[in-house]
């Protein structure tokens, strides 16, 4: 029996790579220094895995920015627009080209856009989307993988295992940049380059090569399946003397099981954390010879492995295949876990004993092997930790659990239907047509951030901090009144982050000091950890909303983050289904909504920025997810009186296949992102005849550019042709937190003017 790892975090325990890259981009260090930082991280990671006793250790899992971008460079899939970087720029050409593709290029009179970025399957990691043309050619362009394998081999010998994204997933995760062809047909041109690559690695001494094919867990077309067969048959025919491991993760193979187990390769890796139930079918179909890598240690979460559970799976596989055909592994690359739990010195020790980060997960893989060889004390230690979590009062709160089990339809419904509520809101708020508002946050300037840093360091007292935040809030409210916005916000100056702010005040959450995970390039996030039943010991936002409301006669919107978004952007419990955790958060937010209402706040926005990104990978699972996600939102809003107006906000614009669920949320007003697509995506709402009020963003807040009044007015005119004008609101795309004040002021003034224009020009339609 062997052990392996599929990939290790590359940012460094102290985020050294992030810092080095940013210094390199700012011309503060040279390529040499950048490479030194990289080499040190790689060598430390390899040494660590060697010391842990892992048998097959990944290399080429390191990347300066993104492993998919590395593949595009390796395969010479470099979009034409970057050609000038190679011909006209003298410098570190390959590196400049690489970072130009990642981040765009504005130097030496060139202005080239970056490649598009999107989420890596259902994770919060973002990759750079490969771009293909009809005449796309491939050739080995970058030598990085060969250099990295050489370095790894020096340290690890035959344990060094190069990792590449497999040919079919590489194509499927990319995008056609012109019409008239299907990117999957490029497999014929692509496979010979993979053959060459694999042969070169073999000549360099590779024994194993890992090809990641996560697309094997997705819904595949017949053509896609044929591409898998074609690619791996061609490779098998033209390569010998090196073992290929195909790695799948994030879900079950399901209808692709037959295809996957029959690929002519040496080993298949499967995710038994997300989908332990798939083991039986795989064992039923697996041909002789194929080795099976069992992903039993969760690569996407922070919890200690339950050895007893893993051993059941491993023993079942051994019973059928024999130990020689088994490899034990984490479920997926550890890229998605924080790096080292040992660095956390402030987590409650009882809870810390239930946790494992990447470094600890490697040890778990190795320990499982030792236990199978007879080490019982390791098993007992693990059992004790698992047991303590199961019975701890820190986790289990009967009152919270009971509240969730007792949910009724009534909890999740408003008293009256929308049309009745709308009439009450018209009478109560007396807003003009095309009412203007914002999404919540106003610029988080350095000054505001400094205040929080000083409070943390004890350089400011809480009273001093709060006075300063009050000042910022007053100024913000005054300014909104001055320019004539209709529904005001307090500005969210007291919040560091829309999830963290709530997590810090809810029971059942903890925060790490160093639990960073790469999000994209040099950007890292530090998600909160939900460890126990979630409850709300006290009001969370009432103080600030009340304070802001007292500064004005206009309606002041209360601002909350919704349960699905809080769940999606945290590490979640693995001892309870996501639906239950979400419902617990939903009740906590519901209580906050009621507290705001009781404090006189008549309009409350519950942001669900992340509902769409929670969609499962397989379409068949979408309805079930959407049902509970929508229900959780309805629980948050279901307790208020009809006269209270509930808003929600979503940071994206593709609603086509989820529109009926969005409607089922029954928010009185939804604000969405539409300005970049010129309102095109409003069509989903129009086709569906979306009944409630809607604020299509008229201003793209992701750029400092100030849109003109005419531009925004014409977007409103467009929206008015699609939806009943009485239902339309006027607002930016998203919160203004990342913007600077001057551009924000100019853009919002223009926005208010655009609403006025719309009121004059679209009057006739309003009467209908
Ligand atoms: N209310 C939040 C803000 O304005 C919403 C942010 C978001 O949707 N990402 O910042
Ligand atoms: Zn948003």
XYZ file of C-alpha atoms and ligand atoms in Angstrom:
779
model
C 0.000 0.000 0.000
C 1.188 3.508 -0.830
C 0.341 7.029 0.232
C 0.280 10.102 -1.921
C -0.510 13.791 -1.969
C -2.134 15.566 -4.914
C -0.924 19.117 -4.308
C 0.266 21.367 -1.494
C -0.452 25.066 -0.781
C 2.179 27.254 -2.417
C 1.646 30.617 -0.772
C 3.961 29.772 2.135
C 3.069 29.636 5.839
C 3.661 33.384 6.182
C 2.263 34.199 2.727
C 5.828 34.676 1.466
C 4.852 34.086 -2.159
C 2.114 36.711 -2.047
C 4.527 39.254 -0.645
C 7.330 38.369 -3.061
C 5.062 38.528 -6.130
C 3.660 41.884 -5.111
C 7.177 43.209 -4.558
C 8.249 41.901 -7.943
C 5.279 43.569 -9.644
C 6.176 46.818 -7.889
C 9.806 46.494 -9.110
C 11.059 46.248 -5.539
C 12.772 42.880 -6.056
C 14.153 41.275 -9.201
C 13.375 37.955 -10.817
C 16.281 36.339 -9.038
C 14.940 37.230 -5.634
C 11.445 36.141 -6.624
C 12.784 32.780 -7.774
C 14.672 32.349 -4.524
C 11.491 32.772 -2.498
C 9.765 30.264 -4.762
C 12.584 27.731 -4.491
C 12.572 27.935 -0.732
C 8.807 27.358 -0.517
C 9.001 24.385 -2.881
C 11.891 22.775 -1.054
C 10.273 23.254 2.332
C 7.041 21.736 1.076
C 8.826 18.736 -0.421
C 10.874 18.167 2.701
C 7.757 18.351 4.828
C 5.985 15.729 2.735
C 9.051 13.530 2.739
C 9.307 13.788 6.529
C 5.611 12.985 6.875
C 6.252 9.703 5.066
C 4.277 10.357 1.885
C 5.275 7.974 -0.915
C 4.296 9.997 -3.990
C 4.960 13.701 -3.634
C 3.643 16.270 -6.107
C 5.810 18.707 -8.009
C 4.738 21.339 -10.545
C 1.857 21.974 -8.144
C 3.741 25.175 -7.388
C 2.675 28.192 -9.404
C 3.474 31.890 -9.316
C -0.127 32.703 -10.089
C -2.314 29.817 -11.192
C -1.783 26.229 -12.288
C -4.162 26.525 -15.249
C -2.263 29.559 -16.521
C 0.906 27.481 -16.165
C -0.669 24.891 -18.456
C -1.562 27.512 -21.082
C 2.030 28.688 -21.098
C 3.392 25.157 -21.113
C 1.184 24.205 -24.068
C 1.826 27.410 -25.976
C -1.838 28.436 -25.831
C -0.943 32.103 -25.685
C -3.601 34.484 -27.003
C -2.443 36.590 -29.934
C -2.852 39.878 -28.066
C 0.206 39.062 -25.932
C 2.562 38.716 -28.911
C 3.954 42.258 -28.462
C 5.159 41.382 -24.964
C 7.562 38.912 -26.565
C 8.608 40.999 -29.553
C 8.760 44.466 -28.073
C 9.742 44.040 -24.470
C 13.285 43.383 -23.436
C 13.425 41.812 -20.040
C 12.446 38.568 -18.373
C 10.366 37.616 -21.344
C 8.646 34.456 -20.185
C 7.906 35.881 -16.754
C 6.657 39.163 -18.178
C 4.466 37.282 -20.611
C 3.146 35.060 -17.827
C 2.201 37.942 -15.542
C 0.821 39.895 -18.510
C -1.590 37.032 -19.185
C -2.489 36.950 -15.496
C -2.827 40.640 -14.778
C -2.885 42.549 -18.051
C -0.052 44.723 -19.324
C 0.221 48.516 -19.343
C 3.825 49.384 -20.024
C 5.990 50.579 -22.911
C 2.923 52.024 -24.627
C 1.164 48.643 -24.617
C -2.303 48.187 -23.125
C -3.327 44.524 -23.097
C -6.164 43.059 -21.025
C -5.681 40.105 -18.695
C -7.172 36.680 -19.331
C -10.591 36.073 -17.855
C -10.776 34.558 -14.409
C -13.406 32.182 -13.084
C -14.047 29.887 -10.142
C -12.296 26.534 -10.097
C -15.292 24.175 -10.098
C -17.177 24.695 -6.842
C -14.279 26.220 -4.872
C -13.429 29.825 -4.053
C -10.143 29.459 -5.949
C -10.101 31.300 -9.287
C -8.232 30.172 -12.393
C -7.386 31.906 -15.649
C -9.616 30.615 -18.392
C -7.714 29.178 -21.392
C -8.660 30.880 -24.667
C -8.938 28.915 -27.887
C -9.316 29.808 -31.546
C -10.545 27.583 -34.368
C -7.010 27.152 -35.699
C -5.486 26.762 -32.245
C -2.066 25.135 -32.249
C -0.200 23.696 -29.308
C 3.521 23.170 -28.703
C 5.729 22.921 -25.659
C 6.440 26.543 -24.878
C 7.488 26.769 -21.227
C 10.162 24.610 -19.591
C 8.878 25.181 -16.051
C 7.553 21.672 -15.409
C 10.856 20.072 -16.449
C 12.889 22.348 -14.211
C 10.619 21.793 -11.293
C 10.637 18.027 -11.725
C 14.427 18.035 -11.843
C 14.650 19.978 -8.625
C 12.107 17.717 -6.952
C 13.900 14.591 -8.090
C 17.149 15.759 -6.511
C 15.444 15.910 -3.151
C 12.799 13.196 -3.451
C 14.224 10.662 -5.923
C 11.589 8.393 -7.426
C 8.955 9.815 -5.071
C 8.741 12.976 -7.165
C 5.509 12.983 -9.146
C 4.880 15.760 -11.692
C 1.305 17.079 -11.710
C -0.407 18.457 -14.800
C -3.975 19.376 -15.619
C -5.171 16.588 -17.929
C -5.883 17.313 -21.610
C -9.663 16.941 -21.563
C -10.285 19.071 -18.468
C -7.838 21.640 -19.832
C -10.016 22.029 -22.928
C -13.348 21.825 -21.134
C -12.370 24.470 -18.581
C -11.382 26.851 -21.377
C -13.437 28.937 -23.759
C -13.844 29.411 -27.530
C -12.815 32.958 -28.470
C -14.424 32.799 -31.883
C -17.446 31.068 -33.329
C -17.702 28.045 -35.530
C -15.891 25.323 -33.601
C -16.128 23.245 -30.442
C -13.045 23.425 -28.242
C -13.261 19.724 -27.428
C -12.361 18.982 -31.065
C -8.933 20.465 -30.355
C -8.132 17.265 -28.470
C -6.546 15.870 -31.676
C -4.016 18.707 -31.810
C -3.499 18.703 -28.064
C -2.800 15.042 -27.359
C 0.491 14.848 -29.321
C 1.865 17.642 -27.127
C 0.876 15.737 -23.984
C 2.579 12.648 -25.414
C 5.756 14.633 -25.976
C 5.547 16.140 -22.523
C 5.014 12.820 -20.793
C 7.847 11.233 -22.748
C 10.209 14.022 -21.787
C 9.296 13.654 -18.114
C 9.794 9.921 -18.392
C 13.246 10.425 -19.906
C 14.038 12.719 -17.001
C 13.197 9.813 -14.701
C 9.531 10.227 -13.754
C 7.948 7.035 -12.542
C 4.469 8.443 -11.927
C 2.699 11.384 -13.586
C -0.538 12.796 -12.194
C -3.059 14.137 -14.708
C -5.926 15.985 -13.012
C -9.261 15.430 -14.709
C -11.794 17.034 -12.384
C -14.250 17.291 -15.284
C -14.886 13.573 -14.858
C -17.257 14.495 -12.023
C -19.349 16.830 -14.217
C -22.263 16.226 -16.579
C -20.462 15.265 -19.810
C -21.700 15.157 -23.372
C -21.110 12.156 -25.598
C -18.420 14.130 -27.369
C -16.667 14.949 -24.110
C -16.678 11.278 -23.142
C -15.243 10.290 -26.507
C -12.511 12.860 -26.027
C -11.535 11.168 -22.762
C -11.357 7.779 -24.466
C -9.452 9.126 -27.428
C -6.946 11.101 -25.336
C -6.026 8.341 -22.929
C -5.950 5.613 -25.583
C -3.601 7.752 -27.689
C -1.370 8.428 -24.713
C -1.304 4.733 -23.754
C -0.385 3.784 -27.316
C 2.486 6.203 -27.538
C 3.927 6.224 -24.063
C 5.325 3.363 -22.052
C 7.396 2.883 -18.945
C 5.696 5.590 -16.920
C 2.596 5.242 -14.772
C -0.275 7.676 -15.332
C -2.547 8.543 -12.442
C -5.831 10.228 -13.367
C -7.114 12.326 -10.486
C -10.799 13.221 -10.008
C -12.243 15.210 -7.133
C -15.045 17.361 -5.706
C -17.834 14.899 -6.464
C -18.821 11.381 -7.506
C -18.124 9.948 -10.950
C -21.734 8.697 -11.236
C -22.552 8.040 -14.909
C -18.889 8.594 -15.799
C -17.709 5.706 -13.588
C -17.553 3.165 -16.399
C -15.610 5.618 -18.545
C -13.184 6.562 -15.768
C -12.302 3.078 -14.548
C -11.704 1.884 -18.098
C -9.249 4.576 -19.091
C -5.993 2.791 -19.978
C -3.978 4.239 -17.103
C -2.171 2.866 -14.052
C -4.274 4.458 -11.320
C -7.449 6.424 -10.688
C -7.953 8.795 -7.787
C -11.469 9.309 -6.428
C -12.939 11.657 -3.833
C -14.385 9.592 -0.991
C -14.985 12.603 1.248
C -17.543 14.277 -0.969
C -18.834 10.949 -2.254
C -17.984 7.925 -0.077
C -20.980 6.095 -1.546
C -19.299 5.868 -4.949
C -16.762 3.327 -3.697
C -19.097 0.356 -4.131
C -19.879 1.085 -7.753
C -16.227 1.695 -8.519
C -15.262 -1.607 -6.912
C -17.962 -3.345 -8.909
C -16.668 -1.983 -12.214
C -12.925 -1.707 -11.706
C -10.864 -3.833 -14.128
C -7.898 -5.935 -12.977
C -4.611 -4.052 -12.739
C -6.021 -0.562 -12.181
C -4.792 0.906 -8.908
C -7.204 2.943 -6.845
C -6.266 6.066 -4.922
C -8.702 6.657 -2.092
C -9.242 10.321 -1.235
C -10.282 9.906 2.385
C -8.777 12.985 4.062
C -10.794 16.135 3.338
C -8.645 18.549 1.307
C -11.260 21.300 1.477
C -11.972 21.706 5.128
C -10.251 22.187 8.468
C -11.426 19.146 10.435
C -9.503 16.211 11.757
C -10.118 13.017 9.833
C -12.338 10.421 11.483
C -9.962 7.454 11.150
C -12.589 4.862 11.943
C -14.742 6.072 9.068
C -11.791 6.206 6.669
C -10.631 2.750 7.689
C -13.999 1.269 6.810
C -13.570 2.558 3.255
C -9.917 1.580 2.990
C -10.516 -1.914 4.359
C -13.403 -2.435 2.002
C -11.134 -1.547 -0.942
C -8.311 -3.740 0.357
C -10.662 -6.665 0.779
C -11.510 -6.545 -2.898
C -8.321 -5.284 -4.538
C -5.568 -6.228 -2.139
C -3.359 -3.695 -0.366
C -0.923 -3.482 -3.304
C -3.497 -1.798 -5.481
C -4.457 0.842 -2.906
C -3.096 4.347 -2.470
C -4.251 6.517 0.448
C -4.563 10.252 -0.183
C -6.313 13.505 0.639
C -9.540 13.966 -1.318
C -8.066 16.688 -3.545
C -5.114 19.077 -3.660
C -4.463 20.667 -0.257
C -4.356 24.028 -2.063
C -7.812 24.614 -0.609
C -6.853 24.181 3.059
C -5.025 26.590 5.336
C -1.407 25.571 5.822
C -0.449 24.874 9.400
C -2.577 24.521 12.508
C 0.564 24.666 14.666
C 0.777 28.393 13.870
C -2.578 29.012 15.564
C -1.916 29.952 19.155
C -5.234 31.501 20.123
C -7.772 28.834 19.213
C -9.480 27.173 22.202
C -7.440 24.008 22.803
C -10.428 21.701 22.961
C -11.587 22.890 19.530
C -8.070 22.962 18.095
C -7.840 19.264 18.895
C -10.635 18.644 16.374
C -8.869 20.462 13.560
C -6.262 19.746 10.879
C -4.740 22.041 8.236
C -2.679 20.967 5.197
C 0.411 19.966 7.167
C -1.639 17.971 9.660
C -3.604 16.322 6.858
C -0.401 14.932 5.393
C 0.283 13.321 8.734
C -3.204 11.878 8.756
C -2.603 10.163 5.424
C 0.629 8.712 6.769
C -0.970 7.715 10.083
C -3.787 5.839 8.356
C -1.137 3.681 6.736
C 0.585 3.116 10.080
C -2.698 2.143 11.715
C -3.332 -0.401 8.982
C 0.062 -1.824 9.809
C -1.045 -2.219 13.413
C -0.386 1.040 15.270
C -3.370 1.104 17.590
C -2.408 4.021 19.808
C -2.728 6.462 16.895
C -6.233 5.183 16.313
C -7.189 5.562 19.966
C -5.917 9.129 20.115
C -7.970 9.997 17.052
C -11.068 8.295 18.448
C -10.795 10.354 21.621
C -10.655 13.614 19.655
C -13.595 12.640 17.453
C -15.594 11.601 20.502
C -14.901 14.837 22.337
C -16.215 16.820 19.363
C -19.329 14.663 19.144
C -20.303 15.308 22.726
C -18.927 18.787 23.397
C -21.235 21.462 24.741
C -19.223 23.949 22.716
C -20.699 22.378 19.592
C -24.119 21.146 20.583
C -26.797 23.580 21.758
C -30.155 21.828 22.158
C -32.115 25.075 21.981
C -30.615 25.938 18.588
C -31.169 22.450 17.242
C -34.769 22.384 18.436
C -35.563 25.649 16.776
C -34.376 24.303 13.427
C -36.233 21.004 13.719
C -39.404 22.899 14.522
C -39.379 25.072 11.357
C -42.852 25.537 9.906
C -44.016 26.819 6.537
C -45.202 29.886 8.412
C -41.663 30.686 9.587
C -40.641 30.906 5.956
C -43.459 33.084 4.631
C -44.477 36.708 4.799
C -47.991 37.394 6.069
C -49.398 38.706 2.788
C -48.567 38.350 -0.879
C -46.284 40.839 -2.569
C -48.987 42.979 -4.178
C -50.509 43.693 -0.777
C -47.137 44.493 0.739
C -46.199 46.720 -2.174
C -49.241 48.922 -1.634
C -48.325 49.299 2.039
C -44.771 50.277 1.082
C -45.977 52.844 -1.444
C -48.102 54.465 1.235
C -45.490 54.236 3.935
C -42.338 55.419 2.157
C -43.879 57.693 -0.448
C -40.883 57.254 -2.767
C -40.748 58.752 -6.263
C -40.688 56.477 -9.287
C -37.197 55.189 -10.049
C -36.160 55.481 -6.379
C -32.412 55.713 -5.851
C -30.335 53.809 -3.319
C -26.918 52.139 -2.907
C -25.940 48.588 -2.032
C -24.606 49.397 1.423
C -20.932 50.080 1.821
C -19.217 53.395 1.128
C -15.449 53.736 0.547
C -13.337 51.995 3.189
C -10.516 54.491 3.173
C -7.111 53.871 4.727
C -8.203 56.127 7.572
C -11.129 53.854 8.392
C -8.978 50.736 8.218
C -6.367 52.388 10.393
C -8.984 52.973 13.062
C -9.677 49.265 13.266
C -5.991 48.395 13.301
C -5.408 50.865 16.132
C -8.353 49.516 18.103
C -6.921 46.014 17.761
C -3.489 47.126 18.932
C -5.008 48.977 21.873
C -3.887 52.357 20.528
C -7.522 53.499 20.493
C -10.151 52.871 23.143
C -13.480 51.431 22.041
C -15.113 54.761 22.794
C -12.606 56.627 20.627
C -13.040 54.139 17.832
C -16.811 54.368 17.923
C -16.770 58.153 17.953
C -14.633 58.139 14.830
C -16.940 55.647 13.094
C -19.944 57.759 14.112
C -18.301 60.777 12.517
C -17.761 58.903 9.259
C -21.356 57.679 9.345
C -22.790 61.145 9.948
C -20.751 62.590 7.086
C -21.882 59.807 4.796
C -25.563 60.244 5.668
C -25.327 64.018 5.222
C -23.743 63.599 1.846
C -26.382 61.134 0.648
C -29.080 63.608 1.692
C -27.317 66.437 -0.099
C -27.141 64.708 -3.445
C -30.739 63.573 -3.096
C -30.628 59.800 -2.721
C -34.020 58.429 -1.701
C -33.199 55.435 0.488
C -30.038 55.938 2.526
C -27.512 53.535 4.045
C -25.182 53.992 6.988
C -22.072 53.132 4.970
C -20.814 49.986 6.772
C -17.720 51.770 8.132
C -17.790 49.586 11.245
C -17.393 46.386 9.182
C -14.159 44.760 8.130
C -15.900 42.244 5.893
C -19.514 41.309 5.256
C -19.109 37.764 6.633
C -16.454 38.258 9.276
C -18.414 41.081 10.897
C -21.313 38.742 11.617
C -19.191 35.668 12.356
C -17.398 37.596 15.088
C -20.668 38.311 16.842
C -22.349 34.938 16.418
C -21.749 31.939 18.669
C -20.367 28.876 16.904
C -17.725 30.713 14.823
C -13.985 30.978 15.341
C -11.280 32.961 13.578
C -7.733 31.936 12.765
C -4.643 34.124 12.776
C -2.955 32.500 9.790
C -5.553 30.337 8.101
C -4.995 31.868 4.666
C -6.134 30.166 1.489
C -5.270 31.318 -2.017
C -8.205 32.918 -3.793
C -6.447 34.053 -6.967
C -2.911 35.130 -7.803
C -1.519 36.846 -4.757
C -4.959 37.273 -3.205
C -5.656 35.160 -0.132
C -8.729 34.889 2.071
C -9.052 33.827 5.686
C -12.509 32.266 6.005
C -14.126 32.001 9.447
C -14.625 28.501 10.833
C -18.117 27.394 11.852
C -17.548 24.776 14.550
C -20.771 24.679 16.540
C -24.487 25.334 16.560
C -24.943 28.961 15.563
C -26.815 31.429 17.702
C -26.987 35.158 18.210
C -26.267 36.226 21.775
C -26.988 39.878 21.126
C -27.940 42.540 18.577
C -25.303 42.872 15.872
C -26.161 45.878 13.727
C -28.972 47.667 15.527
C -26.716 50.183 17.212
C -25.303 51.476 13.923
C -28.536 51.402 11.970
C -30.372 53.261 14.734
C -27.598 55.797 15.018
C -27.642 56.455 11.275
C -31.451 56.595 11.102
C -31.471 59.261 13.806
C -29.389 61.542 11.562
C -32.027 61.865 8.842
C -35.717 61.994 8.010
C -35.259 59.802 4.955
C -35.636 56.025 5.115
C -32.466 54.326 6.383
C -31.899 50.810 5.062
C -30.641 48.180 7.557
C -27.903 45.974 6.139
C -27.349 42.263 6.824
C -25.547 39.325 5.215
C -27.699 36.335 4.350
C -27.253 32.780 5.658
C -26.164 31.115 2.423
C -23.473 33.737 1.844
C -22.183 33.367 5.388
C -22.064 29.596 4.897
C -20.463 29.753 1.457
C -17.610 32.004 2.571
C -16.757 30.046 5.742
C -15.249 26.670 6.540
C -18.291 24.654 7.477
C -19.004 21.792 9.840
C -18.606 18.313 8.437
C -20.648 16.724 11.227
C -23.939 18.200 10.065
C -25.456 18.820 6.616
C -25.040 22.286 5.129
C -28.779 22.795 5.086
C -29.001 22.525 8.873
C -26.093 24.895 9.478
C -27.656 27.368 7.054
C -30.985 27.214 8.834
C -29.304 27.909 12.158
C -27.651 30.996 10.678
C -30.984 31.932 9.117
C -32.701 32.035 12.500
C -29.910 34.176 13.914
C -30.288 36.644 11.036
C -34.075 36.521 11.386
C -33.761 37.655 14.990
C -31.545 40.517 13.871
C -34.088 41.494 11.223
C -36.773 41.585 13.897
C -34.573 43.628 16.202
C -34.000 46.150 13.407
C -37.711 46.300 12.709
C -38.458 46.857 16.383
C -35.912 49.680 16.381
C -37.932 51.424 13.683
C -35.920 50.437 10.613
C -38.511 50.047 7.872
C -36.301 48.793 5.030
C -33.885 45.906 5.583
C -31.521 44.418 3.018
C -30.318 40.831 3.412
C -27.423 40.284 0.998
C -27.205 36.861 -0.646
C -24.155 37.545 -2.779
C -23.173 33.894 -2.961
C -26.343 31.883 -3.577
C -25.369 31.126 -7.137
C -21.849 29.967 -6.361
C -23.239 27.350 -3.982
C -24.832 25.485 -6.896
C -23.706 21.836 -6.928
C -21.540 20.648 -9.824
C -24.198 18.299 -11.165
C -27.413 19.743 -12.551
C -29.517 16.990 -11.004
C -28.617 18.317 -7.571
C -29.518 21.952 -8.292
C -33.224 21.852 -7.373
C -32.629 20.384 -3.938
C -29.901 22.917 -3.120
C -31.938 25.841 -4.385
C -34.927 24.714 -2.347
C -33.112 24.854 0.953
C -31.082 27.935 0.052
C -34.249 29.850 -0.834
C -36.013 28.577 2.245
C -33.178 29.802 4.471
C -33.571 33.270 2.990
C -37.316 33.145 3.526
C -36.747 32.252 7.164
C -34.635 35.381 7.628
C -37.383 37.557 6.160
C -40.464 35.623 7.250
C -40.960 37.212 10.658
C -41.464 40.861 9.743
C -44.701 42.781 9.314
C -46.035 43.446 5.832
C -45.181 47.119 6.059
C -41.461 46.352 6.369
C -39.707 46.251 3.009
C -37.148 43.461 2.555
C -34.375 43.911 -0.019
C -31.797 41.430 -1.191
C -28.690 41.872 -3.323
C -26.761 39.506 -5.615
C -23.348 40.140 -7.131
C -23.794 38.517 -10.520
C -26.084 38.560 -13.422
C -26.653 35.072 -14.789
C -30.119 34.239 -13.579
C -31.356 32.239 -16.523
C -31.600 28.820 -14.933
C -32.347 29.966 -11.402
C -34.880 32.734 -11.933
C -37.870 30.850 -10.524
C -35.941 30.233 -7.322
C -34.907 33.873 -7.114
C -38.573 34.770 -7.435
C -39.416 32.249 -4.732
C -37.217 34.194 -2.301
C -40.018 36.757 -2.459
C -37.818 39.726 -1.546
C -39.737 42.966 -1.997
C -36.755 44.418 -3.870
C -33.727 42.706 -5.433
C -30.660 44.598 -6.641
C -28.387 42.832 -9.104
C -25.293 43.340 -11.238
C -26.174 44.252 -14.822
C -24.304 47.304 -16.021
C -21.416 45.463 -17.662
C -23.790 43.423 -19.758
C -25.818 46.468 -20.836
C -28.956 45.130 -19.124
C -28.994 42.105 -21.430
C -29.261 39.831 -18.446
C -32.433 41.504 -17.286
C -34.110 39.456 -19.957
C -34.332 36.466 -17.648
C -36.429 38.613 -15.313
C -38.509 39.966 -18.170
C -39.191 36.559 -19.735
C -40.198 35.195 -16.387
C -42.395 38.255 -15.723
C -40.673 38.708 -12.409
C -43.338 40.182 -10.156
C -41.424 42.051 -7.428
C -39.337 45.221 -7.496
C -35.863 45.179 -8.962
C -32.807 47.429 -9.066
C -30.599 46.525 -12.032
C -27.150 48.012 -11.353
C -26.581 51.000 -13.637
C -23.005 51.625 -12.612
C -20.060 49.206 -12.589
C -18.344 49.638 -9.245
C -15.472 47.289 -10.155
C -13.695 50.091 -11.967
C -12.882 53.696 -10.987
C -14.498 54.926 -14.183
C -17.308 57.482 -13.657
C -20.306 56.767 -15.899
C -22.158 59.753 -17.331
C -25.752 60.678 -16.556
C -26.794 59.964 -20.147
C -25.183 56.545 -20.080
C -27.037 55.513 -16.923
C -30.276 57.095 -18.110
C -30.103 55.087 -21.309
C -29.615 51.885 -19.292
C -32.739 52.812 -17.342
C -34.637 53.388 -20.576
C -33.550 49.950 -21.673
C -34.634 48.394 -18.378
C -37.974 50.178 -18.675
C -38.680 48.419 -21.961
C -38.213 45.076 -20.240
C -39.943 45.472 -16.884
C -42.873 47.373 -15.389
C -41.485 50.817 -14.643
C -43.181 51.071 -11.273
C -41.012 48.165 -10.130
C -37.660 49.682 -11.099
C -35.040 51.001 -8.663
C -31.837 52.880 -9.479
C -28.586 51.772 -7.846
C -24.959 50.778 -8.471
C -23.947 47.177 -9.215
C -22.559 46.401 -5.771
C -21.128 47.995 -2.611
C -18.731 50.932 -2.919
C -16.247 49.682 -0.342
C -13.319 49.310 -2.742
C -13.816 52.655 -4.462
C -12.325 56.062 -3.612
C -14.504 58.979 -2.536
C -14.006 61.340 -5.514
C -15.136 58.838 -8.153
C -17.933 57.580 -5.882
C -19.317 61.068 -5.399
C -19.168 61.907 -9.079
C -20.776 58.626 -10.122
C -23.599 58.762 -7.574
C -24.396 62.377 -8.439
C -24.706 61.341 -12.066
C -26.831 58.384 -11.007
C -29.292 60.595 -9.136
C -29.449 62.874 -12.170
C -30.093 59.843 -14.397
C -33.021 58.824 -12.189
C -34.452 62.342 -12.494
C -34.142 62.174 -16.270
C -35.869 58.813 -16.262
C -38.715 60.212 -14.151
C -39.237 62.948 -16.739
C -38.791 60.869 -19.842
C -40.429 57.603 -18.912
C -43.426 59.112 -17.201
C -45.956 57.881 -19.746
C -45.012 54.295 -19.270
C -45.133 54.723 -15.520
C -48.823 55.465 -15.599
C -49.743 52.160 -17.241
N -23.785 45.269 1.450
C -22.526 44.852 0.923
C -21.735 46.053 0.460
O -22.352 47.000 0.041
C -22.708 43.930 -0.249
C -21.403 43.494 -0.839
C -21.517 42.382 -1.834
O -22.579 42.101 -2.335
N -20.425 41.725 -2.129
O -20.522 46.051 0.500
Zn -22.588 42.685 -4.723
